[in-house]
XYZ file of C-alpha atoms in Angstrom:
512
model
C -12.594 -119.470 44.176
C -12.807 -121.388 47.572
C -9.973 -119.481 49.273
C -11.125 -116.007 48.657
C -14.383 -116.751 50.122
C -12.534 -118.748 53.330
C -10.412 -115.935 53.673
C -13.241 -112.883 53.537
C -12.650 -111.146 50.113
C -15.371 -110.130 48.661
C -16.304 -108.903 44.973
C -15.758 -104.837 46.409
C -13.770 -104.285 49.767
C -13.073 -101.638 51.333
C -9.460 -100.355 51.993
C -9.132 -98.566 55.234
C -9.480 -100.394 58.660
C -8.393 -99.839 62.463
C -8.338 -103.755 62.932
C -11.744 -104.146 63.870
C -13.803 -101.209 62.128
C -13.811 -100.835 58.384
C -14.519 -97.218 56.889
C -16.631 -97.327 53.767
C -15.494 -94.440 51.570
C -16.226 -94.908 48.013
C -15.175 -91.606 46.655
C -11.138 -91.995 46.408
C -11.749 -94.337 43.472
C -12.127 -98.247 43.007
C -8.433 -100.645 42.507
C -9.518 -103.803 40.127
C -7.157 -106.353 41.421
C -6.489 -108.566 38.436
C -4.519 -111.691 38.507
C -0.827 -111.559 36.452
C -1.876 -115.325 36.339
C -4.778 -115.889 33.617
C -5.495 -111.989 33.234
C -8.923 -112.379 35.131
C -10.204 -109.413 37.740
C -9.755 -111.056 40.952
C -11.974 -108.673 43.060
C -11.956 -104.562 43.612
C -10.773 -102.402 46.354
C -11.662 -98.907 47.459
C -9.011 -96.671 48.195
C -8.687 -94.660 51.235
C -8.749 -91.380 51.800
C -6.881 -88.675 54.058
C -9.948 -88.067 56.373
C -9.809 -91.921 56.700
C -6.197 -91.973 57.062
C -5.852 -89.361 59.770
C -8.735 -91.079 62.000
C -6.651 -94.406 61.715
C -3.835 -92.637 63.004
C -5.016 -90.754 65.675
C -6.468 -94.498 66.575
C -3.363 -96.164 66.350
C -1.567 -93.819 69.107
C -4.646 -94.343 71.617
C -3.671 -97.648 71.102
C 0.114 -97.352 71.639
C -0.677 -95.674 74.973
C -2.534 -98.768 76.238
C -0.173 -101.306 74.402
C 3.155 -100.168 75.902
C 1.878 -100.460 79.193
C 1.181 -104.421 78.876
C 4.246 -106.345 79.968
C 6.350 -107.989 76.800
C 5.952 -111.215 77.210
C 1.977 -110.806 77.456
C 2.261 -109.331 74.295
C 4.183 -112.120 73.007
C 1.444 -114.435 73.797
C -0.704 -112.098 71.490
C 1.602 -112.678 68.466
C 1.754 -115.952 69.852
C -2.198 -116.512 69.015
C -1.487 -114.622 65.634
C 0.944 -117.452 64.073
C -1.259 -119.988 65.350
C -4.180 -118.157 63.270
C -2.099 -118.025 60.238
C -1.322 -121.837 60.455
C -5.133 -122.752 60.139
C -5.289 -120.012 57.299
C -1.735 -120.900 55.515
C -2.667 -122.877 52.443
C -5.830 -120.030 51.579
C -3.611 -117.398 52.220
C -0.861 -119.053 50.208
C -2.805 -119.515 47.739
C -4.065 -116.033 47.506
C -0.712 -114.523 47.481
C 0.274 -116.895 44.539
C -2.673 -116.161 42.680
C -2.529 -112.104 43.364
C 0.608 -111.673 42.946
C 2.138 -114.832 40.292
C 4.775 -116.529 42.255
C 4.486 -120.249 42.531
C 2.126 -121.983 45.153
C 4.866 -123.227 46.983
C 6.164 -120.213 47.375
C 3.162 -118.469 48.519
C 2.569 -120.977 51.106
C 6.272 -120.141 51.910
C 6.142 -117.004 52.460
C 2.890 -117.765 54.612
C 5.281 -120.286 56.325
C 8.015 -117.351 56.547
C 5.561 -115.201 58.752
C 4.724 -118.181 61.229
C 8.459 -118.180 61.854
C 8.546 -114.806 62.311
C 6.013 -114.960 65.230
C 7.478 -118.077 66.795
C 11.034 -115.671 66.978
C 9.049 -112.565 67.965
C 7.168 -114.725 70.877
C 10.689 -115.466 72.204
C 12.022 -112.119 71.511
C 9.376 -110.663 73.986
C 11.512 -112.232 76.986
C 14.643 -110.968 75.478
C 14.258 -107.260 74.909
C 17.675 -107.390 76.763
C 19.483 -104.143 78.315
C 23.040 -103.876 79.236
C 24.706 -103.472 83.075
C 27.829 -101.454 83.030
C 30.144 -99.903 85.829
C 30.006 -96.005 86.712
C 33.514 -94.665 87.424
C 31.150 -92.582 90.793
C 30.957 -94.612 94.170
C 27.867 -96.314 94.709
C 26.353 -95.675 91.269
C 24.489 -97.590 88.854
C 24.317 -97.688 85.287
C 22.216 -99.337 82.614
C 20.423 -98.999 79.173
C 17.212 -100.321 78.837
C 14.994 -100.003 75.508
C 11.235 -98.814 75.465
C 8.162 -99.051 73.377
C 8.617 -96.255 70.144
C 4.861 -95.346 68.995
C 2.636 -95.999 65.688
C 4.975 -98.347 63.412
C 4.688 -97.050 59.534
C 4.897 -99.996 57.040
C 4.937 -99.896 53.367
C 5.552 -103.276 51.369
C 5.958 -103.837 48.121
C 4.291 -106.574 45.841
C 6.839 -109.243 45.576
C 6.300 -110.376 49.071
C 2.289 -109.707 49.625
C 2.428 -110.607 53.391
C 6.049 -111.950 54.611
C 7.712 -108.433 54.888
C 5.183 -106.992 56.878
C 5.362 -109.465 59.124
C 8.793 -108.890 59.621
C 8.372 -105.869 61.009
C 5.166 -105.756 62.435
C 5.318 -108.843 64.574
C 8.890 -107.495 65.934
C 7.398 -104.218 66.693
C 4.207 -105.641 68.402
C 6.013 -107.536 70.852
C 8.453 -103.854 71.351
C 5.368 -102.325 72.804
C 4.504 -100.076 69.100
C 1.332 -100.086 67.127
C 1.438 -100.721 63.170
C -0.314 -99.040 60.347
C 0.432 -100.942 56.914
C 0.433 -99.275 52.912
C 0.410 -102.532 51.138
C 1.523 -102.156 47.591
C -1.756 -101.071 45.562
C -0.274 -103.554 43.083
C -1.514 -106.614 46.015
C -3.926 -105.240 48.464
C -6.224 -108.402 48.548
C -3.795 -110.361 50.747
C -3.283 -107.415 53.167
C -6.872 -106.742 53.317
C -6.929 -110.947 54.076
C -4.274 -110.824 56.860
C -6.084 -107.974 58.403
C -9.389 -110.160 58.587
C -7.449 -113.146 60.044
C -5.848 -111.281 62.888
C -9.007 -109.544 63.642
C -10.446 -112.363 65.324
C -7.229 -112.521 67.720
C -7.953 -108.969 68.698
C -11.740 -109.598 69.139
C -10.904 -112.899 71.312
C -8.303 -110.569 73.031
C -10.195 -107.390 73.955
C -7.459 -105.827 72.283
C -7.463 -102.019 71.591
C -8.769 -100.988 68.264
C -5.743 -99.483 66.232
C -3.156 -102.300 67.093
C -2.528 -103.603 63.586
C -4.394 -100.919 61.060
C -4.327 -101.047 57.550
C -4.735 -98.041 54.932
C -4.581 -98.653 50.484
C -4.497 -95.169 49.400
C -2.446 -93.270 46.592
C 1.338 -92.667 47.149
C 0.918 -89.342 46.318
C -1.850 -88.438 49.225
C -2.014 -91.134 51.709
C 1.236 -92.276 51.128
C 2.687 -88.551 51.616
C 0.835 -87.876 54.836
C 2.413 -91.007 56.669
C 6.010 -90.017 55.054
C 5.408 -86.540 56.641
C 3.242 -87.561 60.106
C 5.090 -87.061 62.729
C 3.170 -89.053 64.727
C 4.807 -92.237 63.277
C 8.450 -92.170 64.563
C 8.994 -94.657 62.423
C 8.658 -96.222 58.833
C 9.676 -99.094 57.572
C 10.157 -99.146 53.630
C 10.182 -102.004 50.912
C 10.738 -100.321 47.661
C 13.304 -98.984 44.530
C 16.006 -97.049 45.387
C 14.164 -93.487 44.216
C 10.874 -94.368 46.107
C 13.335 -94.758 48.848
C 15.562 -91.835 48.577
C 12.440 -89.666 48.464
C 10.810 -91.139 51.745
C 14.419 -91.131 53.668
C 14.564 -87.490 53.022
C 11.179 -86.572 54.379
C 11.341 -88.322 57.075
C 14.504 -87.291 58.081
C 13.490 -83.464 57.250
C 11.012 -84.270 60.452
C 13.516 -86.153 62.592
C 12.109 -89.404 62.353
C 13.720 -92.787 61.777
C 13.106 -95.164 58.546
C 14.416 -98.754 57.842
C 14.964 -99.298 53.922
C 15.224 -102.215 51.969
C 15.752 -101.053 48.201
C 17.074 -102.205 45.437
C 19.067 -105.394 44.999
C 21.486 -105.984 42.291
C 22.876 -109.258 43.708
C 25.900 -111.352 42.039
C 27.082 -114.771 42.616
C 31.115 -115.537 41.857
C 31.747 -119.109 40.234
C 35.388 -119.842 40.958
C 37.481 -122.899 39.428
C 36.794 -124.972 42.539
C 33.474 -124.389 42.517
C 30.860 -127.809 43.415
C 28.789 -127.265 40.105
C 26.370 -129.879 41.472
C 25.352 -127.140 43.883
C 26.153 -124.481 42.134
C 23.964 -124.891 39.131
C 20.428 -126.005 41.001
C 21.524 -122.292 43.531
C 21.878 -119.953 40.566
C 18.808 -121.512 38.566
C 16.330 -120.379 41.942
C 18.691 -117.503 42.657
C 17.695 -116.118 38.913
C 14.478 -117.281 37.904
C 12.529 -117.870 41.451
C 9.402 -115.503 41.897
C 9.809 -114.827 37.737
C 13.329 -112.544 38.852
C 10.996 -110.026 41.469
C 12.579 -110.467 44.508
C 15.118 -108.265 46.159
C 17.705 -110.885 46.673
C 17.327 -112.320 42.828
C 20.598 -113.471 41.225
C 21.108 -110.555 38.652
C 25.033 -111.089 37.910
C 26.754 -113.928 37.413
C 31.023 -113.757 37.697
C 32.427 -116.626 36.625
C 35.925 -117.343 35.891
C 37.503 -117.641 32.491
C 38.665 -121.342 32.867
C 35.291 -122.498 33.576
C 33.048 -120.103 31.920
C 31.970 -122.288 28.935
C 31.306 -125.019 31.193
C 29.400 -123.105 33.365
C 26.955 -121.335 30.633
C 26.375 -124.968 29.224
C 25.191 -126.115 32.333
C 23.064 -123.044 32.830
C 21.703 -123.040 29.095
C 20.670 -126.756 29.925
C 19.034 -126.236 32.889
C 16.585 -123.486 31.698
C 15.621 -125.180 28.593
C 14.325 -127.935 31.221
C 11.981 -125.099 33.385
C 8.490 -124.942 33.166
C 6.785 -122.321 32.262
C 3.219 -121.971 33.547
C 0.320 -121.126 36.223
C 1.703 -120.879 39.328
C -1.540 -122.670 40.916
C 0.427 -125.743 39.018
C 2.995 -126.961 41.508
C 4.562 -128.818 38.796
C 5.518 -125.334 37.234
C 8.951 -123.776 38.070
C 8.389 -120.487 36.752
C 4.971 -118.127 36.508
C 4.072 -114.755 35.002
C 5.692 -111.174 36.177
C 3.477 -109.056 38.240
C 1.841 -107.208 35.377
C 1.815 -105.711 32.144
C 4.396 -102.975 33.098
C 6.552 -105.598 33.867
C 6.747 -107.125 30.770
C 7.232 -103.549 29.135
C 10.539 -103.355 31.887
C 11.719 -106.882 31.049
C 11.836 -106.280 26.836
C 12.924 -102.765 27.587
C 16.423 -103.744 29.725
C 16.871 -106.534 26.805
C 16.705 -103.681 23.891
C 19.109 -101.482 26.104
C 21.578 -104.692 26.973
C 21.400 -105.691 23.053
C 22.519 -101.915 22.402
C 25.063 -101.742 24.483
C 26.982 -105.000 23.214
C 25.025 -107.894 25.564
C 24.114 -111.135 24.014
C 21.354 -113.226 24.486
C 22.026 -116.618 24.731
C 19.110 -117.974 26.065
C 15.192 -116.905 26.389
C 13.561 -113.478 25.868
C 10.754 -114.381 24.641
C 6.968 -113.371 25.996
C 4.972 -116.126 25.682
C 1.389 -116.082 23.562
C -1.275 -118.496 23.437
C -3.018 -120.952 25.675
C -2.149 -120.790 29.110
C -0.276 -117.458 28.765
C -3.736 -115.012 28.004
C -2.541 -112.322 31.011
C 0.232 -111.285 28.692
C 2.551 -111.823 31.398
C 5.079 -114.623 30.916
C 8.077 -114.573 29.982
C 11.177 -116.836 29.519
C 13.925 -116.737 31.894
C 16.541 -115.214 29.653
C 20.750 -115.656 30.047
C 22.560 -112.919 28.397
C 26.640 -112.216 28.275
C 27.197 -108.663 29.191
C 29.947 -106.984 31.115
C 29.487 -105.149 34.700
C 30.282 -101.597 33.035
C 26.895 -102.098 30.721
C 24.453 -99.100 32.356
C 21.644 -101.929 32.196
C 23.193 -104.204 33.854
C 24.500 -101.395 36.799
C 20.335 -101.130 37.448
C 18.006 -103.088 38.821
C 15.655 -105.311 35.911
C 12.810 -106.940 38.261
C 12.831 -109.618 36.102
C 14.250 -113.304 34.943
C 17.081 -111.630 33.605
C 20.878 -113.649 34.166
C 24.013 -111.303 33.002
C 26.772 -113.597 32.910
C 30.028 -111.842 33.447
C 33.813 -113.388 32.776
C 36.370 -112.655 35.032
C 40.288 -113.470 35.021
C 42.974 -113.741 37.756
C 42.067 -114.609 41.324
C 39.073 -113.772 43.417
C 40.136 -110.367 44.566
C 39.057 -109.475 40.289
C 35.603 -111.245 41.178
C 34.878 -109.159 44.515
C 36.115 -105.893 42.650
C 33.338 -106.679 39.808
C 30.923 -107.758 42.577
C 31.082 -104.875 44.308
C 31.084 -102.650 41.707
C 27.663 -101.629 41.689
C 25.185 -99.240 43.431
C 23.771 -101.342 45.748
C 24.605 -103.631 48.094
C 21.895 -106.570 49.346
C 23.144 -110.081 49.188
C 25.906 -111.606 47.501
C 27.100 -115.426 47.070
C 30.496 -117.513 46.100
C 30.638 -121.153 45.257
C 34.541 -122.481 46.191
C 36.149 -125.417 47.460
C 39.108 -122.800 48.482
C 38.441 -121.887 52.160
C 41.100 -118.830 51.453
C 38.623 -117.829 48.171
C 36.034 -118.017 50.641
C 37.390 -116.477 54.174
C 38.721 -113.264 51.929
C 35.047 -113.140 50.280
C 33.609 -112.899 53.812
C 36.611 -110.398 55.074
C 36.652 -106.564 55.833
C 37.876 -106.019 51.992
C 35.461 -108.929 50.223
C 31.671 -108.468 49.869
C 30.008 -105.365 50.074
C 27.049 -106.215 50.909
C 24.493 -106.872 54.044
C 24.586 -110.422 53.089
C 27.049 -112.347 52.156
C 26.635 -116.200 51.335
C 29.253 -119.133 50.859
C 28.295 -122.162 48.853
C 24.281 -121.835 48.809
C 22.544 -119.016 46.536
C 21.931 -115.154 47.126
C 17.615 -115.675 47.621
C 15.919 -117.287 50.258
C 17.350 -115.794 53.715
C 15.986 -117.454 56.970
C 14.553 -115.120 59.352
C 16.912 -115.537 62.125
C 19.526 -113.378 60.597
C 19.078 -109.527 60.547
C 18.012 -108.977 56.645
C 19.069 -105.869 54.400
C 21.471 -104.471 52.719
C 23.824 -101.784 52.281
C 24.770 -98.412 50.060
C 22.245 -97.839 47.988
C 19.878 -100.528 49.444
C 19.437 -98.204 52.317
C 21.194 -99.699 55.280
C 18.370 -101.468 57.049
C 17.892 -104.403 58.641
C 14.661 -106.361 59.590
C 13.505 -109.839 61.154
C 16.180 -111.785 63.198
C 19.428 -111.143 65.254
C 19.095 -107.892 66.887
C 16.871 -106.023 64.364
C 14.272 -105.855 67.325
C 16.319 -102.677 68.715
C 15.203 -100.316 65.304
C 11.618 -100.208 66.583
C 12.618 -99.382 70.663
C 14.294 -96.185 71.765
C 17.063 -96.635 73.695
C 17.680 -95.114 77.410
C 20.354 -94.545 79.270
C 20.062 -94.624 82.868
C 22.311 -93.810 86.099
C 20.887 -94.675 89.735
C 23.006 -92.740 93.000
C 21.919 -95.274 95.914
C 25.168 -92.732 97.975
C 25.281 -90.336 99.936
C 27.461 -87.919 98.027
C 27.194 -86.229 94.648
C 30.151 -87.121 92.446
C 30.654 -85.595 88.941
C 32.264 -87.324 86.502
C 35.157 -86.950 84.729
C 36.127 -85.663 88.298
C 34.806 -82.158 88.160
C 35.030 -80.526 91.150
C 31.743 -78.107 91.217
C 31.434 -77.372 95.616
C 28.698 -74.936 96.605
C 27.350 -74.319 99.995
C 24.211 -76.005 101.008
């Protein structure tokens, strides 16, 4: 294919680099990347291993010493050059990330898209890395915070987003003065190993220390253990389930250093009686069945209220019937194959479990067979009436899976149901009622990290700070303030005097 030969991916690549050098072990054992979207072996990948990964880190912190010494905004201009790299390589890198990992093309150039933004807002960030002034209660004193560069940036991704997640963080903590060493999911390494070409050029055209963006596809259990437990990465950033998640958040911790998780999702939207169906229906649809149900923020609940609840399942029963079901490479398509085999497994599994515990499919199920469907990896985008006590439906199901859910009395009973779950990401109401809608936004409404009025629960803009909380881990990444996770903070207190006041007004006198 065209784009994997404009992008650099070759029939075997290797899978450890420092940005500019590429090791070339062969012993670790050999990934064959094949495509959820006809079944085919897209190309192979050596894994890393823990010689290579300790070199790469040792490299990345001679990098961090030089890089925190170059002024912010000049490293803006460096991310800066990036995004305008990834514009000339945005519909072959969309395209890969479609084709690697099965969402639709227009999605895959989004998410291309999504990490242009994120360098435009990072390139602005650089000249607002802002500290805070305040007043010392001493004479002639001076305080201040500022924020500093951290160190070597851990980031593990997972495969529903190839590319755009990294680029959250790693284009935040670039311009924060920190290096970045990325685990791609072994699930989608060909993109990484594609973005790691691209912004090689930018460092060669830069004279930019080796190390600066690095890039290591190893096994969880060696590689991915010896960044969890390195304490020479302050910091790691983690895209995963809830368990991967618990596990890493305890080893780092155990050595003191920080983490920013974004795990599992279980995301609802409440229909209430006043609810604009017009743009209600067309948000859940996306909400549910965008990216085949494997995204974070996927509509996995539906609440809707009693009076409208037959209505509202019509309309929804309608609307899938009319989706199309198909490549992903086919922009005409609305819906493409899950990730891989295993996924299928998880998708017919949760419907068994649902079916046992009292759900009922209304809609879809099925895994489709024949032409056009030879991965074994599509399925239909299935509606099922369950209630929010079902254990199934208290998990997380990466898949097209809709639980429709009835609810009585006012919104307060909606919010309760919403909110009881485990997790906490994103969250959505459709009303007319601005009081539905101010007490779904208020101290004792949603839960959750996000919290949407009127538009769907998938598809956040990168301006806001994204991620969830409870058992989505409390992180946040991209927009608003999220820059401040990969800085440490300093407080600092300047005595331009003459005397040497104690706070507090201690009195502590000694002859001198």
């Amino acid at each position: 294919m065209d784009f994997l030969k404009e992008l650099g991916i070759e029939e075997k690549n290797y899978g450890a680099s420092t940005g500019l050098n590429w090791f070339k072990t062969t012993d670790q054992g050999e990934i064959k990347v094949k495509s959820p979207v006809d079944g085919k072996v897209i190309a192979s990948v050596y894994l890393a291993s823990e010689e290579d990964y300790d070199q790469i880190v040792t490299q990345a912190h001679q990098a961090f010493l030089e890089w925190r010494k170059v002024p912010a905004p000049k490293r803006g201009e460096i991310v800066r050059q990036i995004g305008h790299a990834l514009r000339a390589y945005k519909d072959p890198l969309g395209r890969l990330v479609s084709y690697e990992m099965g969402k639709s093309l227009q999605e895959g150039w989004g998410e291309v898209q999504e990490m242009i933004d994120i360098c435009d807002f990072a390139v602005g960030q650089s000249r607002m890395l802002y500290g805070f002034t305040m007043h010392s209660e001493r004479p002639k004193h001076r305080m201040y915070d500022q924020y500093h560069p951290l160190g070597v940036v851990g980031i593990i991704t997972a495969f529903n987003f190839p590319v755009a997640v990294w680029s959250w963080n790693a284009m935040i903590a670039t311009v924060a003065g920190d290096t970045n060493l990325w685990k791609p999911s072994s699930k989608v390494p060909l993109t990484a190993i594609a973005v790691q070409k691209i912004i090689a050029k930018v460092i060669k055209e830069n004279n930019l220390p080796e190390g600066l963006f690095s890039l290591v596809i190893g096994r969880g259990s060696s590689v991915g253990e010896k960044l969890l437990h390195d304490k020479r990465i302050p910091l790691v950033s983690i895209t995963g389930s809830i368990g991967v998640g618990n596990h890493a958040a305890e080893v780092v911790a155990g050595r003191f250093g920080r983490t920013i998780l974004e795990l599992g999702g279980n995301n609802a939207i409440i229909v209430t009686p006043s609810a604009d169906l017009k743009l209600a229906i067309p948000a859940i649809v996306f909400g549910a069945v965008g990216t085949a149900g494997q995204r974070c923020t996927t509509t996995r609940r539906l609440i809707i209220h009693e009076d409208i609840y037959d209505k509202v399942k019509d309309a929804l029963v309608k609307a899938y019937k009319s989706l199309k079901i198909g490549t992903p490479m086919d922009e005409s398509n609305h819906v493409g194959p899950l990730v891989d085999k295993a996924a299928v497994a998880m998708f017919k599994s949760a419907l068994k479990q649902l079916q046992d515990e009292g759900g009922k499919i209304i809609y879809g199920g099925e895994v489709l067979e024949g032409e056009g469907y030879e991965s074994g990896c599509y399925v239909v985008p299935t509606l099922v009436e369950a209630e929010n006590h079902y254990k199934i439906v208290q998990e997380e199901t990466f898949a097209p899976i809709l639980y429709l859910i009835k609810y009585s009395g006012d919104v307060s009973k909606a919010i309760e149901i919403q909110n009881d779950v485990v997790q906490g990401l994103s969250s959505s109401i459709f009303t007319n009622d601005l009081r539905e809608a101010e007490e779904f936004l208020s101290a004792w409404g949603s839960d959750c990290g996000i919290a949407n009025v009127n538009i769907g629960t998938s598809g956040a803009e990168i301006g806001g700070a994204f991620g969830g909380e409870k058992q989505t881990g409390g992180g946040r990444e991209s927009g608003s303030d999220a820059w401040k996770a990969y800085m440490r903070r300093q407080t600092n207190t300047i005595n331009f005097g003459t005397e040497m006041p104690l706070a507090q007004g201690i009195k502590f006198d000694i002859e001198s």
